[in-house]
Amino acid sequence: FQVSPGKLELQGDTRGGGEREPMMNGASSNRSSLQTWAGFSRKCALMVPYVWPKKSLNLQLRVALCLLLLLLGRLINVALPLYNKWIVDGLSAPATFSYWLIVVSSALKFLQGNGAMGGFLNTIRSYLWVPIQQYTTREIEVELFEHLHALSLRWHLSRKTGMVLRVMDRGTNSINQILNYLLFNIVPTIVDVFIAVVFFFSAFSISFGFIVLTTMIAYLVCTIKITEWRTRFQRKMNDKDNTSSAMGTDSLLNYETVKY
């Protein structure tokens, strides 16, 4: 996909007359030389309208509730270890044992979830996010569909329908996955790391906080490098998948030519 102000387009090149045509052939594998994180902030800004729908107040309220639940989950992650500490301290004699600590801790654990259980907050957040995801899918697919109909007759006469449909399908799904990953994985992780660093700085010593901060920076750098390395292979695989889809679909659309 090509990033342009206010809309998504299929990546292409300019041919005669200055009209931009989609680039759907194997030559797109040259993109592997591009940096995975190039223009990351610009791409994130492009996806903002799909996260905050201006056309629907109901969807905006759902986004706000999802963000509030996300913030509440971060606070629970901080409070739960403290309650566990107070429960353990309450078991030591001659301190009096407080049952309400166990009740509150159990309630927080229910909200947070553990292991295979997503937790009550995550379940509610996923339920609220479904209409937003449907809105994003619908808007992107309609915009791409209108863009394809706005292309020249020359391109449609030499089209590769299977490849176009495969790229549209993968692009729409990828954007939804990126939005979910950014909002509900990357951002919460960054917030958790920040809270952990501040907690270790204040509760223990500077050295503890520095160890946590250094570890997370090293992890982040390694993650970025490995992602850039593996993305080259992912792009090559996508190009081959596009070619395969184009051959299969076009052979069925041109059955008479292939058969006879």
Tab-separated table of C-alpha atoms in Angstrom:
chain	number	residue	atom	x	y	z
A	1	PHE	CA	0.000	0.000	0.000
A	2	GLN	CA	1.061	3.544	-0.665
A	3	VAL	CA	0.646	6.158	2.054
A	4	SER	CA	-0.911	9.375	0.817
A	5	PRO	CA	-2.594	12.221	2.717
A	6	GLY	CA	-5.971	11.092	3.962
A	7	LYS	CA	-6.241	7.827	2.031
A	8	LEU	CA	-4.790	4.443	1.263
A	9	GLU	CA	-3.715	3.433	-2.209
A	10	LEU	CA	-2.223	0.385	-3.810
A	11	GLN	CA	1.465	0.991	-4.320
A	12	GLY	CA	2.291	1.824	-7.914
A	13	ASP	CA	4.372	3.715	-10.409
A	14	THR	CA	3.637	6.580	-12.767
A	15	ARG	CA	3.214	5.734	-16.415
A	16	GLY	CA	2.521	8.196	-19.163
A	17	GLY	CA	0.204	11.116	-18.456
A	18	GLY	CA	1.217	11.231	-14.817
A	19	GLU	CA	-1.434	8.714	-13.751
A	20	ARG	CA	-0.460	6.418	-10.952
A	21	GLU	CA	-0.982	2.745	-11.667
A	22	PRO	CA	-0.891	-0.046	-9.081
A	23	MET	CA	2.181	-2.208	-9.097
A	24	MET	CA	1.046	-5.807	-8.715
A	25	ASN	CA	3.834	-7.885	-10.215
A	26	GLY	CA	6.821	-9.645	-8.787
A	27	ALA	CA	8.967	-6.550	-9.209
A	28	SER	CA	7.504	-5.328	-5.943
A	29	SER	CA	10.005	-7.579	-4.205
A	30	ASN	CA	12.444	-4.682	-4.452
A	31	ARG	CA	10.606	-3.265	-1.450
A	32	SER	CA	12.608	-5.666	0.693
A	33	SER	CA	15.451	-3.172	0.638
A	34	LEU	CA	13.279	-0.611	2.411
A	35	GLN	CA	13.506	-0.158	6.144
A	36	THR	CA	10.629	-1.787	7.977
A	37	TRP	CA	10.286	1.137	10.343
A	38	ALA	CA	10.715	3.870	7.710
A	39	GLY	CA	7.939	6.443	7.984
A	40	PHE	CA	6.469	4.644	10.991
A	41	SER	CA	5.023	7.808	12.555
A	42	ARG	CA	3.511	8.865	9.218
A	43	LYS	CA	1.866	5.474	8.798
A	44	CYS	CA	0.488	5.622	12.336
A	45	ALA	CA	-0.966	9.081	11.639
A	46	LEU	CA	-2.625	7.667	8.523
A	47	MET	CA	-4.427	5.014	10.579
A	48	VAL	CA	-5.789	7.449	13.186
A	49	PRO	CA	-9.079	8.100	11.274
A	50	TYR	CA	-9.760	4.366	11.318
A	51	VAL	CA	-9.201	4.176	15.087
A	52	TRP	CA	-11.237	7.298	15.916
A	53	PRO	CA	-14.295	7.229	13.588
A	54	LYS	CA	-15.522	10.777	13.066
A	55	LYS	CA	-18.790	9.582	11.546
A	56	SER	CA	-20.093	7.755	14.620
A	57	LEU	CA	-20.327	9.019	18.195
A	58	ASN	CA	-21.168	5.500	19.352
A	59	LEU	CA	-17.902	4.128	17.967
A	60	GLN	CA	-15.964	6.993	19.538
A	61	LEU	CA	-17.478	6.143	22.923
A	62	ARG	CA	-16.461	2.525	22.407
A	63	VAL	CA	-12.885	3.586	21.647
A	64	ALA	CA	-12.828	5.730	24.796
A	65	LEU	CA	-14.157	2.839	26.896
A	66	CYS	CA	-11.547	0.482	25.443
A	67	LEU	CA	-8.781	2.937	26.344
A	68	LEU	CA	-10.203	3.357	29.860
A	69	LEU	CA	-10.295	-0.419	30.325
A	70	LEU	CA	-6.723	-0.577	29.065
A	71	LEU	CA	-5.645	2.047	31.616
A	72	LEU	CA	-7.552	0.249	34.371
A	73	GLY	CA	-5.714	-2.950	33.484
A	74	ARG	CA	-2.353	-1.183	33.869
A	75	LEU	CA	-3.384	0.052	37.333
A	76	ILE	CA	-4.466	-3.461	38.327
A	77	ASN	CA	-1.071	-4.803	37.241
A	78	VAL	CA	0.507	-2.413	39.736
A	79	ALA	CA	-1.983	-2.986	42.563
A	80	LEU	CA	-2.093	-6.797	42.451
A	81	PRO	CA	1.550	-7.417	43.507
A	82	LEU	CA	1.092	-4.942	46.358
A	83	TYR	CA	-1.963	-6.820	47.632
A	84	ASN	CA	-0.039	-10.087	47.406
A	85	LYS	CA	2.701	-8.520	49.489
A	86	TRP	CA	0.234	-7.336	52.118
A	87	ILE	CA	-1.355	-10.810	52.280
A	88	VAL	CA	2.032	-12.447	52.877
A	89	ASP	CA	2.875	-9.842	55.500
A	90	GLY	CA	-0.474	-10.534	57.172
A	91	LEU	CA	0.421	-14.214	57.591
A	92	SER	CA	3.379	-13.436	59.827
A	93	ALA	CA	2.667	-13.488	63.569
A	94	PRO	CA	1.502	-11.682	65.582
A	95	ALA	CA	-0.060	-9.540	62.868
A	96	THR	CA	-3.807	-9.848	62.420
A	97	PHE	CA	-4.915	-11.498	59.207
A	98	SER	CA	-7.262	-9.399	57.016
A	99	TYR	CA	-9.689	-11.408	54.916
A	100	TRP	CA	-10.655	-8.388	52.876
A	101	LEU	CA	-7.166	-8.367	51.351
A	102	ILE	CA	-7.826	-11.814	49.858
A	103	VAL	CA	-11.241	-10.704	48.609
A	104	VAL	CA	-9.804	-7.635	46.881
A	105	SER	CA	-6.849	-9.595	45.501
A	106	SER	CA	-9.149	-12.286	44.097
A	107	ALA	CA	-11.349	-9.648	42.479
A	108	LEU	CA	-8.325	-7.998	40.880
A	109	LYS	CA	-7.106	-11.381	39.656
A	110	PHE	CA	-10.509	-12.031	38.111
A	111	LEU	CA	-10.364	-8.708	36.284
A	112	GLN	CA	-6.775	-9.221	35.174
A	113	GLY	CA	-6.973	-12.860	34.120
A	114	ASN	CA	-4.141	-15.346	34.076
A	115	GLY	CA	-2.639	-17.791	31.592
A	116	ALA	CA	-5.204	-19.020	29.070
A	117	MET	CA	-7.912	-16.900	30.709
A	118	GLY	CA	-8.062	-13.465	29.141
A	119	GLY	CA	-9.641	-11.835	32.152
A	120	PHE	CA	-12.905	-9.960	32.487
A	121	LEU	CA	-11.443	-6.619	31.363
A	122	ASN	CA	-9.910	-8.096	28.203
A	123	THR	CA	-13.153	-9.887	27.382
A	124	ILE	CA	-15.227	-6.707	27.683
A	125	ARG	CA	-12.643	-4.731	25.731
A	126	SER	CA	-12.633	-7.289	22.906
A	127	TYR	CA	-16.433	-7.180	22.785
A	128	LEU	CA	-16.457	-3.377	22.578
A	129	TRP	CA	-13.753	-3.360	19.901
A	130	VAL	CA	-15.584	-5.633	17.420
A	131	PRO	CA	-17.737	-2.855	15.817
A	132	ILE	CA	-14.645	-0.643	15.500
A	133	GLN	CA	-12.770	-3.411	13.735
A	134	GLN	CA	-15.727	-3.943	11.411
A	135	TYR	CA	-15.820	-0.201	10.686
A	136	THR	CA	-12.103	-0.190	9.871
A	137	THR	CA	-12.431	-3.158	7.526
A	138	ARG	CA	-15.439	-1.671	5.756
A	139	GLU	CA	-13.901	1.781	5.277
A	140	ILE	CA	-10.585	0.465	3.971
A	141	GLU	CA	-12.145	-2.011	1.562
A	142	VAL	CA	-14.602	0.559	0.182
A	143	GLU	CA	-11.802	3.095	-0.271
A	144	LEU	CA	-9.616	0.586	-2.077
A	145	PHE	CA	-12.551	-0.547	-4.221
A	146	GLU	CA	-13.272	3.042	-5.267
A	147	HIS	CA	-9.581	3.548	-6.007
A	148	LEU	CA	-9.530	0.518	-8.309
A	149	HIS	CA	-12.575	1.794	-10.212
A	150	ALA	CA	-10.860	5.163	-10.643
A	151	LEU	CA	-7.916	3.588	-12.478
A	152	SER	CA	-7.481	3.751	-16.233
A	153	LEU	CA	-8.901	1.296	-18.749
A	154	ARG	CA	-5.357	0.339	-19.746
A	155	TRP	CA	-4.660	-1.060	-16.303
A	156	HIS	CA	-7.942	-2.965	-16.114
A	157	LEU	CA	-7.310	-4.561	-19.518
A	158	SER	CA	-3.999	-5.913	-18.248
A	159	ARG	CA	-5.175	-6.569	-14.710
A	160	LYS	CA	-4.315	-9.561	-12.563
A	161	THR	CA	-7.543	-10.021	-10.665
A	162	GLY	CA	-6.308	-12.767	-8.359
A	163	MET	CA	-3.297	-10.744	-7.272
A	164	VAL	CA	-5.367	-7.597	-6.711
A	165	LEU	CA	-7.931	-9.412	-4.561
A	166	ARG	CA	-5.209	-11.117	-2.548
A	167	VAL	CA	-3.390	-7.842	-1.896
A	168	MET	CA	-6.626	-6.130	-0.852
A	169	ASP	CA	-7.531	-8.953	1.514
A	170	ARG	CA	-4.088	-9.141	3.083
A	171	GLY	CA	-3.778	-5.369	3.354
A	172	THR	CA	-7.098	-4.975	5.151
A	173	ASN	CA	-6.348	-7.780	7.596
A	174	SER	CA	-2.835	-6.451	8.186
A	175	ILE	CA	-4.059	-2.977	9.098
A	176	ASN	CA	-6.518	-4.417	11.617
A	177	GLN	CA	-3.764	-6.546	13.121
A	178	ILE	CA	-1.410	-3.561	13.323
A	179	LEU	CA	-4.038	-1.430	15.060
A	180	ASN	CA	-4.805	-4.158	17.591
A	181	TYR	CA	-1.120	-4.828	18.176
A	182	LEU	CA	-0.263	-1.158	18.656
A	183	LEU	CA	-3.157	-0.315	20.964
A	184	PHE	CA	-3.417	-3.490	23.015
A	185	ASN	CA	0.125	-4.894	23.002
A	186	ILE	CA	2.854	-2.351	22.300
A	187	VAL	CA	1.380	0.647	24.134
A	188	PRO	CA	0.451	-1.363	27.285
A	189	THR	CA	3.910	-2.953	27.313
A	190	ILE	CA	5.609	0.450	27.123
A	191	VAL	CA	3.397	1.737	29.940
A	192	ASP	CA	4.169	-1.347	32.063
A	193	VAL	CA	7.907	-0.896	31.519
A	194	PHE	CA	7.693	2.783	32.467
A	195	ILE	CA	5.730	1.959	35.622
A	196	ALA	CA	8.185	-0.814	36.531
A	197	VAL	CA	11.196	1.471	36.095
A	198	VAL	CA	9.609	4.210	38.217
A	199	PHE	CA	8.617	1.681	40.889
A	200	PHE	CA	12.100	0.173	41.130
A	201	PHE	CA	13.657	3.627	41.242
A	202	SER	CA	11.385	4.744	44.096
A	203	ALA	CA	10.975	1.495	46.077
A	204	PHE	CA	14.502	0.107	45.878
A	205	SER	CA	17.453	1.951	44.387
A	206	ILE	CA	18.700	3.590	41.232
A	207	SER	CA	20.661	0.472	40.301
A	208	PHE	CA	17.507	-1.694	40.219
A	209	GLY	CA	15.700	0.785	38.000
A	210	PHE	CA	18.736	1.108	35.753
A	211	ILE	CA	18.922	-2.686	35.325
A	212	VAL	CA	15.262	-2.868	34.283
A	213	LEU	CA	15.625	0.091	31.921
A	214	THR	CA	18.793	-1.291	30.303
A	215	THR	CA	17.237	-4.725	29.861
A	216	MET	CA	14.149	-3.352	28.145
A	217	ILE	CA	16.198	-1.096	25.845
A	218	ALA	CA	18.348	-4.071	24.809
A	219	TYR	CA	15.226	-6.147	24.228
A	220	LEU	CA	13.675	-3.386	22.118
A	221	VAL	CA	16.783	-2.998	19.954
A	222	CYS	CA	17.035	-6.759	19.372
A	223	THR	CA	13.330	-6.950	18.517
A	224	ILE	CA	13.620	-4.185	15.913
A	225	LYS	CA	16.703	-5.738	14.305
A	226	ILE	CA	15.176	-9.221	14.135
A	227	THR	CA	11.915	-7.808	12.754
A	228	GLU	CA	13.769	-5.999	9.971
A	229	TRP	CA	15.669	-9.186	9.157
A	230	ARG	CA	12.628	-11.462	8.979
A	231	THR	CA	10.470	-8.929	7.121
A	232	ARG	CA	12.542	-9.463	3.969
A	233	PHE	CA	11.490	-13.104	3.881
A	234	GLN	CA	7.881	-12.232	4.710
A	235	ARG	CA	7.737	-9.844	1.754
A	236	LYS	CA	9.174	-12.442	-0.606
A	237	MET	CA	6.613	-14.942	0.633
A	238	ASN	CA	3.807	-12.415	0.101
A	239	ASP	CA	4.978	-11.731	-3.458
A	240	LYS	CA	4.993	-15.432	-4.280
A	241	ASP	CA	1.570	-15.821	-2.678
A	242	ASN	CA	0.278	-12.943	-4.823
A	243	THR	CA	1.632	-14.619	-7.951
A	244	SER	CA	0.040	-17.931	-6.994
A	245	SER	CA	-3.351	-16.297	-6.362
A	246	ALA	CA	-3.118	-14.421	-9.660
A	247	MET	CA	-2.437	-17.616	-11.617
A	248	GLY	CA	-5.259	-19.546	-9.961
A	249	THR	CA	-7.928	-16.849	-10.265
A	250	ASP	CA	-6.983	-15.678	-13.762
A	251	SER	CA	-6.901	-19.239	-15.063
A	252	LEU	CA	-10.494	-19.726	-13.867
A	253	LEU	CA	-11.634	-16.379	-15.282
A	254	ASN	CA	-10.067	-17.308	-18.631
A	255	TYR	CA	-11.163	-20.934	-18.558
A	256	GLU	CA	-11.883	-21.099	-22.300
A	257	THR	CA	-8.402	-19.894	-23.231
A	258	VAL	CA	-6.700	-22.249	-20.780
A	259	LYS	CA	-8.833	-25.249	-21.751
A	260	TYR	CA	-8.747	-24.873	-25.518
